[in-house]
Amino acid sequence: MKRIVWLSCLAYFLVGLATVAFGALLPELLQVYDKSYSSGGQLVFAQFAGFFLGVVLTPRLTVLFGYPRTIWLGMLFLVMAQASLFFSPIWALVIILAVLNGCGFGMTQTALGTYLLEISDQAAVTMSRLEVAFGVGALFMPMISSVLIAQAGWEWSFGVIAVLGLVNLLFWSRKAMNAPGMDSSSIHSSLTIDVTPKSKKTPIPLASLVYFILFVFLYVGLETSLVNFLPSIFSKHFSIHASNASLSVTLFWVAMIIGRFFSGYLAERVRYNRFLLLSAIGAGLCLVCMPAVKHPIHAFALVLLTGLFLSGIFAILIVYANSVFEGNTKQITSILIASGGIGGAILPLFIGWCMDRISTSSTLIIVAACSFLLLGCLYMIRRNAQTKAAQIAIKNLSS
């Protein structure tokens, strides 16, 4: 089991690298291909469309082929995409490879996460390790890209990911395939083992669910936009070199990793709803202040604070939603992850369009507005919860 967890962490590290590669290299890619920021938004959209496709395909593929082959196939797609990008193909092919890249890490991430949740006795601890590994990968990619851009070898960023992907393929081929519990028959049996009647599920209020979906859509879209466009924003707004601008994403992920170590503890202490409220307010204020600062150092500090405020929102929101819709964990979690994937594809497309047509200051204000819209969603979620509680109280009194 420990071997599988460590191999999974290595795979999640690879996924973290691949997820933010385009964002770290976006200023350089747009310059080399002579493209606009709208094209950059299309690139991010293509990658997350592929991610969504990978997430949707994974359950079916695991039934047909088992977890190990599905994980291996996802890594193979990722390696194929990164190796092809290393040779700087034409732009149309770059878009296609972005879809393949997203599909690859979507399949890998979903299959690994689902498998470990099914077999682990300490699911929360295991998943937190995977999230940290993902964060470390997302942290190192901008640093690697920054050094390679400075050395005029930016395309080697894709080469590094392709090589690490091959290492992962080798490990999973020789070790994980033969690990206990990783064969297809055990997976099929695990899918049919639970035939006892399940506990009665509570009804899902449609109004509350819609606001949760909108919250996740906005949050994932906001985070993805920052990860992919922060280097471009810094390069354009503060007129600094792309190699220095990419450090903004590095700081963002440093803050995200640090914040994830403490967010669960803080959320338990202050309650989920209040934690989400304070996080959204803090992130919004940081983003509103960013266009007003004149020195890049101050802006880097605001990026660090923004990452801290955003770090725990997604995980705590999932926990909060499952406490509101008790007894519907699988259904609610799947719906929210899917809505997050859609937000991660659509909102960056809009932000890329804004980068072309309005100033970076105005674009940052729009990004900040998304964080304040989260407050509106939280208000409506809380209001619906209070209404539901009042209805239950009245029903109990009348009975």
Short mmCIF file of C-alpha atoms in Angstrom, two decimals:
data_model
loop_
_atom_site.label_atom_id
_atom_site.label_comp_id
_atom_site.label_asym_id
_atom_site.label_seq_id
_atom_site.Cartn_x
_atom_site.Cartn_y
_atom_site.Cartn_z
CA MET A 1 0.00 0.00 0.00
CA LYS A 2 2.80 2.44 0.87
CA ARG A 3 4.43 1.76 -2.48
CA ILE A 4 1.21 2.56 -4.34
CA VAL A 5 0.78 5.81 -2.36
CA TRP A 6 4.32 6.94 -3.18
CA LEU A 7 3.91 6.04 -6.84
CA SER A 8 0.62 7.94 -6.83
CA CYS A 9 2.34 10.99 -5.31
CA LEU A 10 4.94 10.84 -8.07
CA ALA A 11 2.14 10.69 -10.64
CA TYR A 12 0.34 13.64 -9.01
CA PHE A 13 3.62 15.59 -9.07
CA LEU A 14 3.71 14.97 -12.83
CA VAL A 15 0.09 16.08 -13.15
CA GLY A 16 0.92 19.29 -11.27
CA LEU A 17 3.75 20.02 -13.72
CA ALA A 18 1.56 19.35 -16.77
CA THR A 19 -1.40 21.36 -15.47
CA VAL A 20 0.45 24.68 -15.18
CA ALA A 21 2.97 24.26 -18.03
CA PHE A 22 0.98 26.33 -20.52
CA GLY A 23 0.37 29.09 -17.97
CA ALA A 24 4.06 29.35 -17.08
CA LEU A 25 5.05 29.50 -20.76
CA LEU A 26 2.10 31.53 -22.08
CA PRO A 27 3.94 34.87 -22.65
CA GLU A 28 6.70 33.05 -24.54
CA LEU A 29 4.26 30.90 -26.54
CA LEU A 30 2.20 33.91 -27.64
CA GLN A 31 5.34 35.75 -28.71
CA VAL A 32 6.83 32.80 -30.63
CA TYR A 33 3.57 31.99 -32.42
CA ASP A 34 2.62 35.70 -32.80
CA LYS A 35 -0.77 35.13 -31.16
CA SER A 36 -3.08 37.28 -29.04
CA TYR A 37 -4.25 36.72 -25.48
CA SER A 38 -7.55 35.48 -26.89
CA SER A 39 -5.57 32.65 -28.47
CA GLY A 40 -4.03 32.03 -25.05
CA GLY A 41 -7.53 31.73 -23.62
CA GLN A 42 -8.39 29.24 -26.35
CA LEU A 43 -5.32 27.21 -25.41
CA VAL A 44 -6.38 27.06 -21.75
CA PHE A 45 -9.95 26.23 -22.82
CA ALA A 46 -8.67 23.36 -25.00
CA GLN A 47 -6.63 21.90 -22.13
CA PHE A 48 -9.54 21.97 -19.68
CA ALA A 49 -11.93 20.64 -22.30
CA GLY A 50 -9.54 17.70 -22.56
CA PHE A 51 -9.44 17.46 -18.77
CA PHE A 52 -13.24 17.32 -18.64
CA LEU A 53 -13.24 14.63 -21.33
CA GLY A 54 -10.68 12.62 -19.35
CA VAL A 55 -12.73 12.87 -16.15
CA VAL A 56 -15.90 11.76 -17.96
CA LEU A 57 -14.19 8.81 -19.68
CA THR A 58 -12.34 7.50 -16.62
CA PRO A 59 -15.23 5.63 -14.86
CA ARG A 60 -16.04 3.70 -18.03
CA LEU A 61 -12.39 2.95 -18.79
CA THR A 62 -11.71 1.64 -15.29
CA VAL A 63 -14.60 -0.80 -15.67
CA LEU A 64 -13.32 -1.97 -19.06
CA PHE A 65 -9.58 -2.08 -18.37
CA GLY A 66 -9.09 -1.69 -14.60
CA TYR A 67 -7.35 1.12 -12.75
CA PRO A 68 -3.69 0.40 -13.63
CA ARG A 69 -4.22 0.36 -17.39
CA THR A 70 -6.39 3.47 -17.23
CA ILE A 71 -3.70 5.30 -15.22
CA TRP A 72 -1.01 4.09 -17.63
CA LEU A 73 -3.08 5.21 -20.63
CA GLY A 74 -3.58 8.66 -19.13
CA MET A 75 0.16 9.03 -18.57
CA LEU A 76 0.83 7.84 -22.12
CA PHE A 77 -1.45 10.57 -23.51
CA LEU A 78 0.36 13.13 -21.37
CA VAL A 79 3.81 11.98 -22.54
CA MET A 80 2.71 11.99 -26.19
CA ALA A 81 1.40 15.55 -25.88
CA GLN A 82 4.45 16.93 -24.07
CA ALA A 83 6.96 15.21 -26.36
CA SER A 84 5.17 16.61 -29.43
CA LEU A 85 5.05 20.13 -27.95
CA PHE A 86 8.82 19.99 -27.45
CA PHE A 87 9.25 20.17 -31.24
CA SER A 88 7.21 23.43 -31.49
CA PRO A 89 4.52 22.26 -33.95
CA ILE A 90 2.11 24.58 -35.78
CA TRP A 91 -0.48 26.40 -33.63
CA ALA A 92 -3.44 24.26 -34.73
CA LEU A 93 -1.58 21.16 -33.57
CA VAL A 94 -0.68 22.89 -30.29
CA ILE A 95 -4.41 23.29 -29.60
CA ILE A 96 -5.02 19.60 -30.34
CA LEU A 97 -2.09 18.60 -28.13
CA ALA A 98 -3.50 20.79 -25.33
CA VAL A 99 -6.69 18.69 -25.47
CA LEU A 100 -4.63 15.47 -25.36
CA ASN A 101 -2.54 16.83 -22.46
CA GLY A 102 -5.65 17.75 -20.47
CA CYS A 103 -7.28 14.40 -21.20
CA GLY A 104 -4.11 12.63 -20.04
CA PHE A 105 -3.79 14.31 -16.66
CA GLY A 106 -7.57 14.27 -16.19
CA MET A 107 -7.63 10.48 -16.58
CA THR A 108 -4.56 10.00 -14.40
CA GLN A 109 -5.76 12.27 -11.61
CA THR A 110 -9.31 10.89 -11.51
CA ALA A 111 -8.36 7.21 -11.71
CA LEU A 112 -5.67 7.52 -9.04
CA GLY A 113 -7.82 9.56 -6.67
CA THR A 114 -10.81 7.22 -7.00
CA TYR A 115 -8.71 4.10 -6.55
CA LEU A 116 -6.97 5.35 -3.41
CA LEU A 117 -10.26 6.51 -1.90
CA GLU A 118 -11.61 2.98 -2.40
CA ILE A 119 -8.69 1.09 -0.85
CA SER A 120 -7.23 3.47 1.74
CA ASP A 121 -8.04 3.14 5.44
CA GLN A 122 -7.01 6.78 5.90
CA ALA A 123 -8.51 8.40 2.84
CA ALA A 124 -8.20 11.98 4.09
CA VAL A 125 -4.49 11.59 4.91
CA THR A 126 -3.79 9.88 1.60
CA MET A 127 -5.63 12.48 -0.46
CA SER A 128 -3.89 15.32 1.36
CA ARG A 129 -0.54 13.78 0.39
CA LEU A 130 -1.63 13.68 -3.23
CA GLU A 131 -2.76 17.31 -3.12
CA VAL A 132 0.57 18.39 -1.65
CA ALA A 133 2.41 16.43 -4.39
CA PHE A 134 0.26 18.16 -7.01
CA GLY A 135 1.02 21.54 -5.44
CA VAL A 136 4.76 20.86 -5.41
CA GLY A 137 4.63 20.00 -9.12
CA ALA A 138 2.63 23.14 -9.86
CA LEU A 139 5.16 25.11 -7.82
CA PHE A 140 8.26 23.75 -9.56
CA MET A 141 6.99 24.12 -13.13
CA PRO A 142 7.13 27.96 -13.20
CA MET A 143 10.58 27.84 -11.57
CA ILE A 144 11.86 25.41 -14.19
CA SER A 145 10.26 27.46 -16.98
CA SER A 146 11.73 30.67 -15.62
CA VAL A 147 15.27 29.26 -15.77
CA LEU A 148 14.77 27.76 -19.24
CA ILE A 149 13.22 30.97 -20.63
CA ALA A 150 16.21 32.93 -19.32
CA GLN A 151 18.49 30.46 -21.15
CA ALA A 152 16.43 30.79 -24.36
CA GLY A 153 15.41 27.13 -24.14
CA TRP A 154 11.75 27.41 -23.11
CA GLU A 155 10.68 24.40 -25.21
CA TRP A 156 12.72 22.17 -22.89
CA SER A 157 9.99 22.69 -20.28
CA PHE A 158 7.87 20.28 -22.30
CA GLY A 159 10.86 17.95 -22.64
CA VAL A 160 11.34 17.79 -18.87
CA ILE A 161 7.68 16.80 -18.35
CA ALA A 162 7.89 14.19 -21.14
CA VAL A 163 10.97 12.58 -19.54
CA LEU A 164 9.36 12.50 -16.08
CA GLY A 165 6.24 11.05 -17.69
CA LEU A 166 8.33 8.25 -19.19
CA VAL A 167 9.79 7.54 -15.73
CA ASN A 168 6.25 7.30 -14.34
CA LEU A 169 5.24 4.96 -17.14
CA LEU A 170 8.21 2.75 -16.34
CA PHE A 171 7.37 2.59 -12.62
CA TRP A 172 3.72 1.85 -13.20
CA SER A 173 4.49 -0.78 -15.83
CA ARG A 174 6.95 -2.76 -13.73
CA LYS A 175 5.77 -2.27 -10.15
CA ALA A 176 2.23 -0.95 -9.79
CA MET A 177 0.72 -3.43 -12.24
CA ASN A 178 1.83 -6.30 -9.99
CA ALA A 179 0.85 -4.65 -6.73
CA PRO A 180 -1.83 -6.35 -4.60
CA GLY A 181 -5.31 -5.14 -5.42
CA MET A 182 -4.36 -3.50 -8.72
CA ASP A 183 -5.57 -6.25 -11.03
CA SER A 184 -8.74 -5.77 -13.04
CA SER A 185 -10.63 -8.64 -11.39
CA SER A 186 -10.30 -7.10 -7.96
CA ILE A 187 -11.59 -3.83 -9.32
CA HIS A 188 -14.60 -5.45 -10.93
CA SER A 189 -15.40 -7.29 -7.72
CA SER A 190 -15.08 -4.07 -5.73
CA LEU A 191 -17.63 -2.46 -8.01
CA THR A 192 -20.21 -5.13 -7.23
CA ILE A 193 -19.43 -6.00 -3.64
CA ASP A 194 -21.78 -3.48 -2.05
CA VAL A 195 -25.23 -5.00 -2.63
CA THR A 196 -26.76 -4.18 0.73
CA PRO A 197 -29.47 -1.54 0.87
CA LYS A 198 -28.03 1.93 1.26
CA SER A 199 -29.15 4.38 3.88
CA LYS A 200 -31.93 6.68 2.85
CA LYS A 201 -30.69 9.78 1.09
CA THR A 202 -31.92 13.23 1.98
CA PRO A 203 -33.56 15.21 -0.86
CA ILE A 204 -31.32 17.64 -2.71
CA PRO A 205 -32.82 21.16 -2.85
CA LEU A 206 -32.29 22.34 -6.42
CA ALA A 207 -31.84 26.02 -5.48
CA SER A 208 -29.00 25.31 -3.04
CA LEU A 209 -27.32 22.93 -5.47
CA VAL A 210 -27.37 25.58 -8.22
CA TYR A 211 -25.54 28.05 -5.98
CA PHE A 212 -22.96 25.43 -5.00
CA ILE A 213 -22.41 24.65 -8.71
CA LEU A 214 -22.04 28.35 -9.52
CA PHE A 215 -19.60 28.78 -6.62
CA VAL A 216 -17.33 25.96 -7.83
CA PHE A 217 -17.62 27.14 -11.44
CA LEU A 218 -16.43 30.63 -10.46
CA TYR A 219 -13.74 29.44 -8.04
CA VAL A 220 -12.04 26.94 -10.36
CA GLY A 221 -12.31 29.39 -13.25
CA LEU A 222 -10.76 32.10 -11.06
CA GLU A 223 -7.89 29.90 -9.90
CA THR A 224 -7.21 28.60 -13.41
CA SER A 225 -7.23 32.12 -14.85
CA LEU A 226 -4.71 33.28 -12.26
CA VAL A 227 -2.42 30.29 -12.80
CA ASN A 228 -2.42 30.75 -16.56
CA PHE A 229 -2.49 34.54 -16.92
CA LEU A 230 -0.51 35.86 -13.94
CA PRO A 231 2.81 35.76 -15.85
CA SER A 232 1.20 37.59 -18.78
CA ILE A 233 -0.40 40.15 -16.47
CA PHE A 234 2.89 40.85 -14.71
CA SER A 235 4.81 41.00 -17.96
CA LYS A 236 2.32 43.41 -19.54
CA HIS A 237 1.34 45.54 -16.54
CA PHE A 238 4.76 45.92 -14.90
CA SER A 239 6.89 45.59 -18.07
CA ILE A 240 9.15 42.90 -16.63
CA HIS A 241 10.85 40.00 -18.44
CA ALA A 242 8.86 36.79 -18.92
CA SER A 243 11.38 34.82 -16.84
CA ASN A 244 10.71 37.12 -13.85
CA ALA A 245 6.98 37.34 -14.51
CA SER A 246 6.62 33.54 -14.26
CA LEU A 247 7.76 33.77 -10.62
CA SER A 248 4.30 35.15 -9.81
CA VAL A 249 2.86 31.66 -10.34
CA THR A 250 5.66 30.20 -8.21
CA LEU A 251 4.69 32.45 -5.31
CA PHE A 252 1.03 31.66 -5.87
CA TRP A 253 1.65 27.91 -5.54
CA VAL A 254 3.97 28.35 -2.54
CA ALA A 255 1.09 30.11 -0.79
CA MET A 256 -1.39 27.45 -1.92
CA ILE A 257 0.76 24.63 -0.50
CA ILE A 258 1.32 26.43 2.81
CA GLY A 259 -2.36 27.31 3.10
CA ARG A 260 -3.49 23.73 2.49
CA PHE A 261 -1.56 22.56 5.56
CA PHE A 262 -3.68 24.78 7.83
CA SER A 263 -6.99 25.32 6.03
CA GLY A 264 -8.70 22.20 7.39
CA TYR A 265 -7.80 23.06 10.99
CA LEU A 266 -8.92 26.68 10.58
CA ALA A 267 -12.18 25.68 8.89
CA GLU A 268 -13.04 23.36 11.78
CA ARG A 269 -12.36 26.14 14.27
CA VAL A 270 -14.32 28.95 12.59
CA ARG A 271 -16.95 26.82 10.78
CA TYR A 272 -17.05 26.05 7.08
CA ASN A 273 -19.34 28.85 5.94
CA ARG A 274 -17.40 31.54 7.81
CA PHE A 275 -14.06 30.18 6.55
CA LEU A 276 -15.28 30.34 2.95
CA LEU A 277 -16.66 33.84 3.52
CA LEU A 278 -13.39 35.20 4.94
CA SER A 279 -11.35 33.49 2.22
CA ALA A 280 -13.42 34.98 -0.59
CA ILE A 281 -13.30 38.47 0.94
CA GLY A 282 -9.53 38.30 1.45
CA ALA A 283 -8.84 37.09 -2.10
CA GLY A 284 -11.12 39.74 -3.58
CA LEU A 285 -9.46 42.59 -1.67
CA CYS A 286 -5.98 41.42 -2.74
CA LEU A 287 -6.99 41.26 -6.39
CA VAL A 288 -8.68 44.68 -6.27
CA CYS A 289 -5.53 46.23 -4.78
CA MET A 290 -3.15 44.66 -7.29
CA PRO A 291 -3.77 47.12 -10.20
CA ALA A 292 -3.21 50.05 -7.82
CA VAL A 293 0.32 49.07 -6.75
CA LYS A 294 3.22 50.51 -8.73
CA HIS A 295 6.10 48.22 -7.80
CA PRO A 296 6.27 44.53 -8.82
CA ILE A 297 7.48 43.55 -5.33
CA HIS A 298 4.22 44.79 -3.81
CA ALA A 299 2.26 42.91 -6.46
CA PHE A 300 4.21 39.71 -5.71
CA ALA A 301 3.26 40.14 -2.03
CA LEU A 302 -0.40 40.45 -3.01
CA VAL A 303 -0.11 37.28 -5.12
CA LEU A 304 1.25 35.47 -2.06
CA LEU A 305 -1.70 36.64 0.05
CA THR A 306 -4.18 35.75 -2.70
CA GLY A 307 -2.81 32.20 -2.81
CA LEU A 308 -3.16 31.87 0.97
CA PHE A 309 -6.78 33.03 0.88
CA LEU A 310 -7.70 30.77 -2.05
CA SER A 311 -5.78 27.68 -0.87
CA GLY A 312 -8.47 25.98 1.18
CA ILE A 313 -11.64 27.06 -0.61
CA PHE A 314 -12.19 24.08 -2.92
CA ALA A 315 -11.56 21.31 -0.36
CA ILE A 316 -13.63 23.00 2.34
CA LEU A 317 -16.44 23.75 -0.12
CA ILE A 318 -16.67 20.03 -1.02
CA VAL A 319 -16.82 19.11 2.69
CA TYR A 320 -19.37 21.85 3.35
CA ALA A 321 -21.56 20.72 0.42
CA ASN A 322 -21.54 17.12 1.62
CA SER A 323 -22.61 18.28 5.09
CA VAL A 324 -25.50 20.23 3.58
CA PHE A 325 -26.57 17.42 1.23
CA GLU A 326 -25.99 14.60 3.69
CA GLY A 327 -26.16 11.08 2.26
CA ASN A 328 -25.42 12.16 -1.34
CA THR A 329 -21.63 12.22 -1.24
CA LYS A 330 -20.85 10.52 -4.58
CA GLN A 331 -23.49 12.41 -6.52
CA ILE A 332 -22.71 15.84 -5.07
CA THR A 333 -18.93 15.46 -5.34
CA SER A 334 -19.16 14.37 -9.00
CA ILE A 335 -21.45 17.26 -9.91
CA LEU A 336 -19.21 19.84 -8.24
CA ILE A 337 -15.99 18.50 -9.77
CA ALA A 338 -17.62 18.53 -13.22
CA SER A 339 -18.85 22.11 -12.78
CA GLY A 340 -15.35 23.10 -11.67
CA GLY A 341 -13.91 21.59 -14.84
CA ILE A 342 -16.34 23.60 -16.96
CA GLY A 343 -15.46 26.79 -15.09
CA GLY A 344 -11.76 26.07 -15.55
CA ALA A 345 -12.33 25.90 -19.31
CA ILE A 346 -14.75 28.79 -19.90
CA LEU A 347 -13.63 31.59 -17.57
CA PRO A 348 -9.98 31.66 -18.81
CA LEU A 349 -11.37 31.96 -22.34
CA PHE A 350 -13.20 35.12 -21.26
CA ILE A 351 -10.16 36.47 -19.37
CA GLY A 352 -7.96 35.95 -22.46
CA TRP A 353 -10.50 37.92 -24.50
CA CYS A 354 -10.40 40.71 -21.89
CA MET A 355 -6.58 40.81 -21.96
CA ASP A 356 -6.74 41.64 -25.67
CA ARG A 357 -9.45 44.29 -25.54
CA ILE A 358 -9.07 46.10 -22.23
CA SER A 359 -6.23 47.03 -19.89
CA THR A 360 -4.67 44.56 -17.48
CA SER A 361 -5.93 46.71 -14.59
CA SER A 362 -9.52 46.31 -15.79
CA THR A 363 -8.96 42.58 -16.33
CA LEU A 364 -7.77 42.23 -12.73
CA ILE A 365 -10.89 44.07 -11.55
CA ILE A 366 -13.02 41.55 -13.47
CA VAL A 367 -11.09 38.67 -11.86
CA ALA A 368 -11.64 40.28 -8.45
CA ALA A 369 -15.35 40.62 -9.22
CA CYS A 370 -15.50 36.84 -9.65
CA SER A 371 -14.20 36.39 -6.10
CA PHE A 372 -16.85 38.78 -4.78
CA LEU A 373 -19.53 36.86 -6.69
CA LEU A 374 -18.52 33.91 -4.52
CA LEU A 375 -19.84 35.93 -1.58
CA GLY A 376 -23.23 36.19 -3.25
CA CYS A 377 -23.33 32.44 -3.76
CA LEU A 378 -22.41 31.85 -0.11
CA TYR A 379 -25.14 34.26 1.02
CA MET A 380 -27.78 32.41 -1.01
CA ILE A 381 -26.50 29.00 0.20
CA ARG A 382 -26.73 30.16 3.81
CA ARG A 383 -30.15 31.73 3.24
CA ASN A 384 -31.52 28.50 1.72
CA ALA A 385 -30.03 26.49 4.59
CA GLN A 386 -31.72 28.75 7.13
CA THR A 387 -35.03 28.48 5.28
CA LYS A 388 -34.74 24.70 5.25
CA ALA A 389 -33.93 24.65 8.98
CA ALA A 390 -36.95 26.87 9.71
CA GLN A 391 -39.23 24.57 7.68
CA ILE A 392 -37.96 21.54 9.58
CA ALA A 393 -38.50 23.32 12.91
CA ILE A 394 -42.06 24.30 11.97
CA LYS A 395 -42.77 20.73 10.84
CA ASN A 396 -41.47 19.34 14.12
CA LEU A 397 -43.58 21.78 16.14
CA SER A 398 -46.73 20.98 14.18
CA SER A 399 -46.20 17.26 14.64
#
